[in-house]
XYZ file of N, CA, C and O in Angstrom:
716
model
N 27.931 -33.975 -1.789
C 28.574 -33.597 -3.286
C 27.512 -32.962 -4.049
O 26.369 -33.026 -3.817
N 28.192 -31.922 -4.899
C 27.680 -30.943 -5.516
C 26.493 -31.609 -6.700
O 25.231 -31.100 -6.583
N 27.084 -32.515 -7.066
C 26.118 -32.967 -8.057
C 24.900 -33.864 -7.711
O 24.012 -34.013 -7.859
N 25.249 -34.428 -6.246
C 23.864 -34.848 -5.790
C 23.120 -33.934 -5.256
O 21.671 -34.190 -5.193
N 23.484 -32.782 -4.790
C 22.488 -31.500 -4.298
C 21.774 -30.802 -5.560
O 20.677 -30.731 -5.564
N 22.535 -30.466 -6.562
C 21.796 -30.030 -7.850
C 20.792 -30.445 -8.377
O 19.625 -29.875 -8.921
N 20.543 -31.852 -8.562
C 19.076 -32.544 -9.346
C 18.075 -32.113 -8.338
O 17.197 -31.768 -8.821
N 18.321 -31.840 -7.157
C 17.270 -31.834 -5.965
C 16.597 -30.358 -6.399
O 15.315 -30.327 -6.144
N 17.292 -29.522 -6.860
C 17.132 -28.064 -7.074
C 15.715 -27.894 -8.178
O 15.231 -27.112 -8.719
N 16.163 -28.981 -9.301
C 15.259 -29.122 -10.401
C 14.208 -29.617 -10.309
O 13.286 -29.752 -11.063
N 13.767 -30.067 -8.975
C 12.593 -30.976 -8.836
C 11.380 -29.746 -8.665
O 11.336 -28.870 -8.266
N 10.078 -29.949 -9.525
C 9.123 -29.256 -9.425
C 8.745 -28.926 -7.881
O 8.455 -29.877 -7.413
N 7.924 -27.768 -7.651
C 7.586 -27.820 -5.877
C 5.993 -28.199 -6.477
O 5.458 -27.981 -7.239
N 5.957 -28.974 -5.085
C 4.369 -29.324 -5.034
C 3.562 -28.545 -4.214
O 3.876 -28.040 -3.258
N 2.707 -27.548 -4.735
C 2.102 -26.457 -4.300
C 0.615 -26.810 -4.055
O -0.127 -27.365 -5.154
N -0.194 -26.250 -3.290
C -1.417 -26.423 -3.317
C -2.132 -25.447 -4.305
O -1.436 -24.510 -4.881
N -3.395 -25.364 -4.580
C -3.894 -24.491 -5.471
C -4.205 -23.420 -5.141
O -3.588 -22.226 -5.896
N -4.267 -23.014 -3.767
C -3.847 -21.794 -3.081
C -2.747 -20.959 -3.324
O -2.256 -19.991 -3.466
N -1.423 -22.233 -2.973
C -0.173 -21.479 -3.146
C 0.001 -21.132 -4.651
O 1.054 -20.051 -4.891
N -0.709 -21.994 -5.413
C 0.211 -21.647 -7.088
C -0.807 -20.217 -7.200
O -0.098 -19.631 -7.992
N -1.974 -19.825 -6.640
C -2.294 -18.612 -7.303
C -1.558 -17.550 -6.549
O -1.472 -16.451 -7.083
N -0.968 -17.995 -5.331
C 0.012 -16.741 -4.514
C 1.063 -16.438 -5.400
O 1.600 -15.355 -5.392
N 1.547 -17.600 -6.084
C 3.075 -17.417 -6.730
C 2.592 -16.912 -8.284
O 3.613 -16.240 -8.673
N 1.209 -16.441 -8.555
C 1.068 -16.039 -10.083
C 1.244 -14.639 -9.627
O 0.340 -14.106 -8.899
N 2.064 -13.724 -10.304
C 1.750 -12.209 -10.258
C 1.958 -11.614 -11.490
O 2.413 -12.293 -12.391
N 0.855 -10.639 -11.637
C 0.658 -10.073 -12.751
C 1.280 -8.627 -12.521
O 1.268 -7.992 -11.755
N 2.123 -8.547 -14.048
C 2.981 -7.477 -13.752
C 2.346 -6.272 -14.920
O 2.479 -7.081 -16.218
N 2.086 -5.304 -14.931
C 1.419 -4.547 -15.964
C 1.499 -2.960 -15.978
O 1.950 -2.461 -14.864
N 1.431 -2.268 -17.104
C 1.461 -0.746 -16.975
C -0.299 -0.556 -17.349
O -0.451 -1.227 -18.053
N -0.433 0.447 -16.473
C -1.652 0.866 -16.450
C -1.641 2.481 -16.784
O -0.896 3.360 -15.976
N -2.564 2.978 -17.886
C -2.625 4.616 -18.320
C -3.736 5.144 -17.481
O -5.037 4.616 -17.865
N -3.386 6.302 -16.956
C -4.664 6.923 -16.222
C -4.819 8.085 -16.892
O -4.101 8.689 -17.662
N -5.944 8.667 -16.985
C -6.544 9.906 -17.679
C -5.810 11.187 -17.148
O -5.531 12.090 -18.394
N -4.984 11.184 -16.271
C -4.127 12.011 -15.646
C -2.511 12.344 -16.207
O -2.019 12.917 -15.747
N -2.439 11.340 -16.973
C -1.347 11.336 -17.809
C -0.186 10.516 -17.128
O 0.962 10.188 -17.490
N -0.659 9.849 -16.167
C 0.405 8.589 -15.577
C 0.347 7.528 -16.052
O -0.735 6.848 -16.215
N 1.269 6.892 -16.327
C 1.839 5.717 -16.660
C 2.206 4.726 -15.536
O 3.456 4.877 -15.219
N 1.571 3.716 -15.035
C 1.566 3.345 -13.773
C 2.451 1.973 -14.003
O 1.860 0.981 -14.718
N 3.420 1.549 -12.914
C 4.195 0.022 -12.953
C 3.175 -0.492 -11.985
O 3.082 -0.166 -10.764
N 2.518 -1.340 -12.310
C 1.507 -2.197 -11.336
C 2.000 -3.607 -11.123
O 2.107 -4.305 -12.087
N 1.995 -4.205 -9.884
C 2.094 -5.513 -9.789
C 0.999 -6.121 -8.903
O 0.446 -5.617 -8.102
N 0.109 -7.015 -9.445
C -0.702 -8.015 -8.779
C -0.793 -9.209 -8.289
O -0.217 -10.067 -9.362
N -1.003 -9.986 -7.169
C -1.024 -11.345 -6.965
C -2.157 -11.523 -6.330
O -2.783 -10.755 -5.300
N -2.260 -13.293 -5.977
C -3.280 -13.557 -5.021
C -4.917 -13.550 -5.603
O -4.876 -13.164 -7.023
N -5.426 -13.846 -4.576
C -7.049 -13.857 -4.684
C -7.566 -14.010 -3.555
O -7.287 -14.107 -2.550
N -8.769 -13.118 -3.704
C -9.612 -12.642 -2.296
C -9.897 -11.442 -2.269
O -9.832 -10.566 -3.314
N -10.123 -10.611 -1.155
C -10.528 -9.403 -1.044
C -9.272 -8.247 -1.320
O -8.035 -8.991 -1.049
N -9.266 -7.262 -1.582
C -8.354 -6.320 -2.130
C -7.680 -5.963 -1.135
O -8.292 -5.162 0.001
N -6.340 -5.771 -1.052
C -5.376 -5.183 -0.027
C -4.365 -4.442 -0.958
O -3.894 -5.106 -2.118
N -4.357 -3.042 -1.051
C -3.468 -2.341 -1.586
C -2.265 -1.847 -0.823
O -2.566 -1.045 0.321
N -0.983 -2.034 -1.241
C 0.335 -1.586 -0.726
C 0.978 -0.517 -1.254
O 1.029 -0.358 -2.253
N 0.768 0.551 -0.377
C 1.298 2.089 -0.977
C 2.605 2.175 -0.310
O 2.947 2.506 0.776
N 3.447 2.348 -1.424
C 4.835 2.487 -1.358
C 4.891 3.871 -0.651
O 4.548 4.844 -0.753
N 6.340 3.988 0.042
C 6.732 4.986 1.090
C 7.595 6.076 -0.155
O 7.564 5.970 -1.114
N 8.337 6.969 0.592
C 9.092 7.593 0.131
C 10.093 7.157 -1.182
O 10.535 7.950 -2.033
N 10.360 6.038 -1.210
C 11.589 5.596 -2.083
C 10.568 5.190 -3.432
O 10.969 5.300 -4.393
N 9.301 5.220 -3.286
C 8.402 5.062 -4.358
C 8.292 3.802 -5.133
O 7.517 3.714 -5.987
N 9.056 2.864 -4.743
C 9.258 1.644 -5.570
C 8.517 0.648 -4.900
O 8.789 0.276 -3.522
N 7.802 -0.297 -5.318
C 6.805 -1.135 -4.689
C 7.801 -2.799 -4.610
O 7.143 -3.626 -3.840
N 8.776 -2.576 -4.902
C 9.572 -3.905 -4.736
C 9.849 -4.206 -3.091
O 10.064 -5.167 -2.884
N 9.914 -2.951 -2.489
C 9.800 -3.026 -1.052
C 8.570 -4.149 -0.354
O 8.999 -4.607 0.480
N 7.749 -3.996 -1.261
C 6.777 -5.082 -0.624
C 6.542 -6.662 -1.297
O 5.584 -7.269 -1.035
N 7.618 -7.038 -1.687
C 7.706 -8.247 -2.593
C 7.569 -9.346 -1.177
O 6.653 -10.247 -1.781
N 8.115 -9.260 -0.391
C 7.864 -10.384 0.588
C 6.614 -10.149 1.148
O 5.766 -11.379 1.509
N 6.185 -9.046 1.768
C 4.727 -8.931 2.350
C 3.726 -9.291 1.325
O 2.575 -9.892 1.721
N 3.671 -9.125 -0.086
C 2.903 -9.558 -1.116
C 2.892 -11.011 -1.230
O 1.621 -11.556 -1.293
N 3.772 -11.748 -1.154
C 3.886 -13.225 -0.959
C 3.252 -13.824 0.177
O 2.511 -14.734 -0.224
N 3.604 -13.068 1.386
C 2.890 -13.773 2.510
C 1.248 -13.224 2.381
O 0.512 -14.131 2.591
N 0.846 -12.343 2.004
C -0.710 -12.095 1.793
C -1.359 -12.379 0.340
O -2.565 -12.727 0.602
N -0.847 -13.084 -0.630
C -1.528 -13.377 -1.529
C -1.897 -14.614 -1.525
O -2.873 -14.857 -2.298
N -1.642 -15.833 -0.755
C -2.822 -16.617 -0.545
C -4.281 -16.599 0.002
O -4.934 -17.211 -0.624
N -4.445 -15.184 0.668
C -5.338 -14.923 1.318
C -6.223 -13.754 0.372
O -7.372 -13.396 0.655
N -5.267 -12.761 -0.192
C -5.997 -11.405 -0.482
C -5.454 -11.334 -2.174
O -4.482 -11.911 -2.221
N -6.256 -10.501 -2.600
C -5.552 -9.845 -3.870
C -4.570 -8.720 -3.429
O -5.427 -7.791 -3.095
N -3.464 -8.914 -3.867
C -2.246 -7.825 -3.411
C -2.171 -6.962 -4.676
O -1.910 -7.452 -5.910
N -2.276 -5.605 -4.473
C -2.152 -4.511 -5.850
C -1.124 -3.849 -4.964
O -1.200 -3.338 -3.731
N 0.084 -3.322 -5.726
C 0.820 -2.513 -5.175
C 1.548 -1.936 -6.724
O 1.338 -2.576 -7.626
N 2.137 -0.762 -6.438
C 2.546 0.041 -7.379
C 3.749 0.875 -7.209
O 3.704 1.198 -6.148
N 4.375 1.273 -8.139
C 5.507 2.275 -7.910
C 4.817 3.823 -7.904
O 3.651 3.782 -8.854
N 5.179 4.438 -7.275
C 4.516 5.818 -7.069
C 4.967 6.806 -8.184
O 5.924 6.695 -8.894
N 3.830 7.568 -8.694
C 4.318 8.496 -9.787
C 5.257 9.433 -9.658
O 5.743 9.821 -8.807
N 6.226 9.031 -10.797
C 7.624 9.675 -10.633
C 8.790 9.231 -10.151
O 9.806 9.516 -10.366
N 8.608 7.783 -9.553
C 9.355 6.945 -9.129
C 9.887 5.475 -10.123
O 8.694 5.211 -10.186
N 10.812 5.214 -9.935
C 11.116 4.149 -10.434
C 10.543 3.662 -11.819
O 11.015 4.495 -12.929
N 9.502 2.893 -11.921
C 8.855 2.476 -13.361
C 7.660 3.106 -13.689
O 7.373 2.970 -14.787
N 7.171 4.004 -12.880
C 5.898 4.971 -12.724
C 6.214 6.146 -13.617
O 7.095 6.921 -13.043
N 5.799 6.291 -14.914
C 6.304 7.707 -15.620
C 4.956 8.382 -15.308
O 3.654 8.251 -15.392
N 5.376 10.052 -14.890
C 4.384 10.718 -14.726
C 4.758 12.254 -15.404
O 5.687 12.476 -15.373
N 3.560 12.763 -15.771
C 4.028 14.077 -16.373
C 4.339 15.193 -15.036
O 3.822 15.001 -14.133
N 5.012 16.250 -15.540
C 5.351 17.268 -14.449
C 3.926 17.577 -13.617
O 4.092 18.028 -12.525
N 3.192 17.973 -14.065
C 1.588 18.144 -13.274
C 1.230 17.570 -12.315
O 0.749 17.764 -11.389
N 1.723 16.153 -12.447
C 1.262 15.077 -11.608
C 2.270 15.253 -10.192
O 1.598 14.888 -9.132
N 3.222 15.908 -10.332
C 3.931 16.136 -9.423
C 4.219 17.574 -8.660
O 4.739 17.694 -7.800
N 3.647 18.438 -9.553
C 3.645 19.520 -8.782
C 2.609 19.657 -7.704
O 1.485 19.293 -7.825
N 2.916 20.696 -6.802
C 2.154 20.485 -5.398
C 1.786 19.360 -4.950
O 0.390 19.115 -4.479
N 2.323 18.394 -4.636
C 1.870 17.180 -4.499
C 1.620 17.222 -2.971
O 2.429 17.514 -2.113
N 0.238 16.937 -2.551
C -0.071 16.817 -1.492
C -0.712 15.421 -0.999
O -0.744 14.359 -1.975
N -0.953 14.907 0.289
C -1.517 13.695 0.405
C -2.908 13.528 -0.516
O -3.082 12.375 -0.948
N -3.786 14.460 -0.266
C -5.014 14.720 -1.252
C -4.922 14.242 -2.475
O -5.606 13.391 -3.170
N -3.763 15.223 -3.005
C -3.554 15.132 -4.612
C -2.823 13.163 -5.053
O -3.588 12.627 -6.036
N -2.167 12.889 -3.967
C -1.857 11.700 -4.277
C -2.758 10.739 -4.047
O -2.795 9.572 -4.648
N -3.998 10.927 -3.021
C -4.886 9.750 -3.051
C -5.847 9.790 -4.062
O -6.203 8.653 -4.757
N -5.945 11.005 -4.669
C -6.803 11.173 -5.881
C -6.193 10.438 -7.113
O -6.750 9.750 -7.895
N -5.006 10.399 -7.138
C -4.101 10.039 -8.213
C -4.138 8.213 -8.203
O -4.526 7.590 -8.948
N -4.545 7.733 -6.754
C -4.144 6.559 -6.612
C -5.904 5.723 -6.674
O -5.493 4.755 -7.271
N -6.707 6.569 -6.387
C -7.933 6.476 -6.829
C -8.454 6.227 -8.557
O -8.846 5.405 -8.653
N -7.660 7.124 -9.211
C -7.710 6.951 -10.839
C -7.049 5.617 -11.057
O -7.475 5.295 -11.979
N -6.114 5.478 -10.615
C -5.369 3.874 -10.707
C -6.357 2.973 -10.359
O -6.689 1.831 -11.195
N -6.981 2.794 -9.236
C -8.058 2.109 -8.708
C -9.078 1.689 -9.651
O -9.481 0.821 -10.025
N -9.776 2.885 -10.094
C -10.780 2.767 -11.230
C -10.554 2.222 -12.270
O -11.122 1.252 -12.722
N -9.263 2.466 -12.917
C -9.140 1.470 -14.116
C -8.583 -0.035 -13.749
O -8.795 -0.821 -14.629
N -8.131 -0.139 -12.494
C -8.006 -1.828 -12.324
C -9.527 -2.473 -11.448
O -9.500 -3.425 -11.103
N -10.576 -1.387 -11.746
C -11.793 -1.791 -10.935
C -11.916 -2.351 -9.846
O -12.717 -3.397 -9.323
N -11.019 -1.624 -8.981
C -11.046 -2.287 -7.535
C -12.010 -0.932 -6.830
O -11.685 0.498 -6.838
N -13.190 -1.452 -6.466
C -13.976 -0.376 -5.766
C -13.890 -0.101 -4.343
O -14.222 0.934 -3.760
N -13.365 -1.052 -3.650
C -13.178 -1.072 -2.322
C -11.927 -1.941 -1.801
O -11.791 -2.927 -2.449
N -11.168 -1.439 -0.959
C -9.893 -1.967 -0.285
C -9.333 -1.683 0.988
O -9.837 -0.513 1.366
N -8.653 -2.468 1.313
C -7.645 -2.417 2.532
C -6.401 -1.679 2.087
O -5.875 -2.484 1.332
N -6.078 -0.779 2.606
C -4.567 -0.001 2.386
C -3.795 -0.260 3.437
O -4.132 -0.346 4.817
N -2.513 -0.587 2.941
C -1.467 -0.449 3.698
C -0.559 0.699 3.493
O -0.137 0.651 2.117
N 0.000 1.348 4.360
C 0.931 2.300 4.036
C 2.111 2.696 5.200
O 1.565 2.914 6.220
N 3.182 3.083 4.805
C 4.363 3.538 5.601
C 4.995 4.949 5.406
O 5.030 4.933 4.112
N 5.009 5.734 6.380
C 5.551 6.830 6.175
C 4.573 7.792 4.951
O 3.649 7.976 5.346
N 5.407 8.344 4.220
C 4.382 9.103 3.027
C 3.325 8.071 2.518
O 2.319 8.534 2.351
N 3.547 6.684 2.643
C 2.498 5.962 1.927
C 1.319 5.782 2.895
O 0.106 5.757 2.810
N 1.740 5.875 4.100
C 0.656 5.959 5.082
C -0.202 7.364 4.956
O -1.377 7.620 5.402
N 0.415 8.531 4.822
C -0.364 9.823 4.118
C -1.117 9.630 3.304
O -2.319 10.344 3.578
N -0.886 9.038 2.363
C -1.771 8.629 1.395
C -3.132 7.973 1.572
O -4.213 7.968 1.395
N -2.743 7.020 2.644
C -3.731 5.905 3.276
C -4.513 6.839 3.648
O -5.791 6.742 3.850
N -4.240 7.752 4.819
C -4.994 8.485 5.850
C -5.901 9.741 4.382
O -7.161 9.825 5.025
N -5.313 10.221 3.686
C -6.023 10.735 2.721
C -6.872 10.280 1.911
O -8.144 10.596 1.863
N -6.523 8.863 1.514
C -7.783 7.899 0.834
C -9.012 7.956 2.046
O -10.059 7.891 1.658
N -8.574 7.641 3.010
C -10.022 7.435 4.401
C -10.521 9.084 4.306
O -11.890 8.848 4.471
N -9.679 9.855 4.337
C -10.429 11.411 4.765
C -11.348 11.451 3.399
O -12.491 12.084 3.447
N -10.766 11.236 2.106
C -11.484 11.866 1.171
C -12.553 10.868 0.133
O -13.192 11.400 -0.568
N -11.992 9.496 0.424
C -12.717 8.439 -0.318
C -12.978 7.391 0.534
O -12.956 6.073 0.365
N -13.579 7.815 1.778
C -14.220 6.853 2.803
C -14.987 5.716 2.115
O -14.700 4.439 2.475
N -15.869 5.720 1.348
C -16.648 4.681 0.498
C -15.965 3.713 -0.313
O -16.200 2.746 -0.270
N -14.615 3.932 -0.323
C -13.430 3.035 -1.040
C -12.472 2.428 -0.249
O -12.065 1.360 -0.505
N -12.496 2.678 1.122
C -11.613 2.234 2.103
C -12.265 1.254 3.064
O -13.191 1.425 3.802
N -12.281 -0.160 2.877
C -12.361 -0.993 4.065
C -11.848 -0.725 5.439
O -12.517 -0.740 6.417
N -10.600 -0.564 5.584
C -9.726 -0.341 6.347
C -8.385 0.112 6.075
O -7.870 0.073 4.957
N -7.607 0.772 6.922
C -5.981 0.959 6.679
C -5.184 0.347 7.812
O -5.700 0.757 8.625
N -4.094 0.311 7.284
C -3.026 -0.105 8.349
C -1.745 0.973 7.971
O -1.566 1.215 6.991
N -1.481 1.886 9.095
C -0.505 2.797 8.648
C 0.730 2.544 9.814
O 0.600 1.958 10.771
N 1.944 3.171 9.413
C 3.023 2.882 10.013
C 4.043 4.063 10.152
O 3.965 4.323 8.824
N 4.665 4.463 11.195
C 5.294 5.807 10.794
C 4.922 6.960 10.236
O 5.470 7.082 9.135
N 3.753 7.230 10.265
C 3.162 8.566 9.385
C 3.757 9.795 10.375
O 3.125 9.647 11.451
N 4.223 10.897 9.321
C 4.347 11.825 10.105
C 3.343 12.905 9.892
O 2.703 13.614 9.281
N 2.327 12.861 11.122
C 1.078 12.989 11.139
C 1.195 14.677 11.393
O 0.089 15.407 10.822
N 2.428 15.755 11.599
C 2.098 16.816 11.622
C 2.338 17.324 10.022
O 1.822 18.543 9.479
N 2.312 16.503 9.037
C 2.322 16.844 7.402
C 0.884 17.072 7.127
O 0.796 17.680 5.762
N -0.028 16.619 7.826
C -1.481 17.006 7.121
C -1.924 17.853 8.107
O -2.820 17.305 9.404
N -2.134 19.121 7.912
C -2.859 19.891 8.884
C -4.181 19.607 9.134
O -4.771 19.677 10.417
N -4.954 19.397 7.886
C -6.442 19.091 8.238
C -6.661 17.757 8.984
O -7.834 17.497 9.253
N -5.954 17.036 9.073
C -5.910 15.565 10.119
C -5.836 16.032 11.657
O -6.168 15.179 12.366
N -5.142 17.005 11.931
C -5.047 17.369 13.195
C -6.014 17.142 14.208
O -6.144 16.597 15.163
N -7.267 17.988 13.803
C -8.584 18.030 14.229
C -9.017 16.473 14.334
O -9.596 15.977 15.395
N -9.090 15.514 13.255
C -9.278 14.385 13.342
C -8.543 13.457 14.139
O -9.165 12.557 14.592
N -7.563 13.380 14.429
C -6.838 12.767 15.434
C -6.963 13.244 16.680
O -6.205 12.328 17.790
N -7.295 14.223 16.959
C -7.222 14.989 18.524
C -8.008 14.096 19.499
O -9.013 13.612 19.016
N -7.205 13.770 20.517
C -7.682 12.783 21.463
C -8.451 13.401 22.543
O -7.974 14.666 22.794
N -9.692 13.068 22.972
C -9.990 13.609 24.316
C -8.996 13.492 25.348
O -8.376 12.880 25.470
N -9.174 14.449 26.306
C -8.251 14.577 27.535
C -8.024 12.963 28.174
O -7.033 12.966 28.666
N -9.380 11.908 28.417
C -9.084 10.851 28.807
C -8.284 10.158 28.121
O -7.718 9.222 28.424
N -7.931 10.222 26.801
C -7.177 9.616 25.909
C -5.640 10.352 25.755
O -4.825 9.561 25.225
N -5.395 11.107 26.403
C -4.340 11.999 26.195
C -3.139 11.328 26.997
O -3.026 11.477 28.189
N -2.101 10.663 26.576
C -1.039 9.865 27.246
C -0.391 10.925 28.296
O 0.072 10.310 29.319
N -0.054 11.985 28.030
C 0.720 12.913 29.110
C -0.404 12.791 30.520
O -0.163 12.798 31.475
N -1.425 13.241 30.184
C -2.429 13.564 31.078
C -2.684 12.134 32.131
O -2.612 12.004 33.246
N -2.919 11.029 31.370
C -3.193 9.861 31.591
C -1.586 9.455 32.625
O -2.231 8.822 33.576
N -0.518 9.312 31.865
C 0.513 9.324 32.680
C 0.855 9.977 34.194
O 0.932 9.729 34.966
N 0.082 11.425 33.776
C 0.202 12.571 35.227
C -0.528 11.714 36.172
O -0.264 11.642 37.712
N -1.636 11.274 35.993
C -2.745 11.020 36.945
C -2.510 9.514 37.371
O -2.979 8.696 38.266
N -1.564 8.777 36.739
C -1.105 7.274 37.008
C 0.123 7.258 37.862
O 0.412 6.084 38.363
N 0.807 8.592 38.046
C 2.141 8.394 38.645
C 1.800 8.294 40.255
O 0.869 8.885 40.892
N 2.631 7.533 41.044
C 2.245 7.528 42.222
C 2.706 8.647 43.061
O 3.380 9.453 42.647
N 1.803 9.151 43.962
C 1.699 10.198 44.841
C 2.833 10.326 45.717
O 3.126 8.797 46.485
N 3.882 11.054 45.725
C 5.110 10.834 46.710
C 4.906 11.953 48.306
O 3.984 12.496 48.157
């Protein structure tokens, strides 16, 4: 019966102190010197992990992941400049490259007093994570990237070139059985 189920919904959840911290989310607006007014969400406690949104630019896509990570990490995510709730002047969006996006993210991290972090990015968010590692190595603990269009960053081509022993085509050719 409905009336016997509804009272159960009103019962307060019993959470450990670690899970209570994970559920606490800070949402705020951060102004950086480049004129960007960032929408930022932070939750959890522990080492910093920064989740960089992909082409849709909205950090809402990380809600589930942030919930999973926040019992162990301080999770920071944000809407990208010019997307969703982050307001950016036209100059912030002109000639946008991974390096320029990484610089914008660093200005945000400076305001948040995050000196070093792990970064996760998918697609264009992964491009920004790679540019962070390339241009701000001292700020990057590690990166996790997913579905990054590597052809989009010309200067990374040499960086990711593998020696012949690591080239998949050469290895596959040498491993095929002889007929």
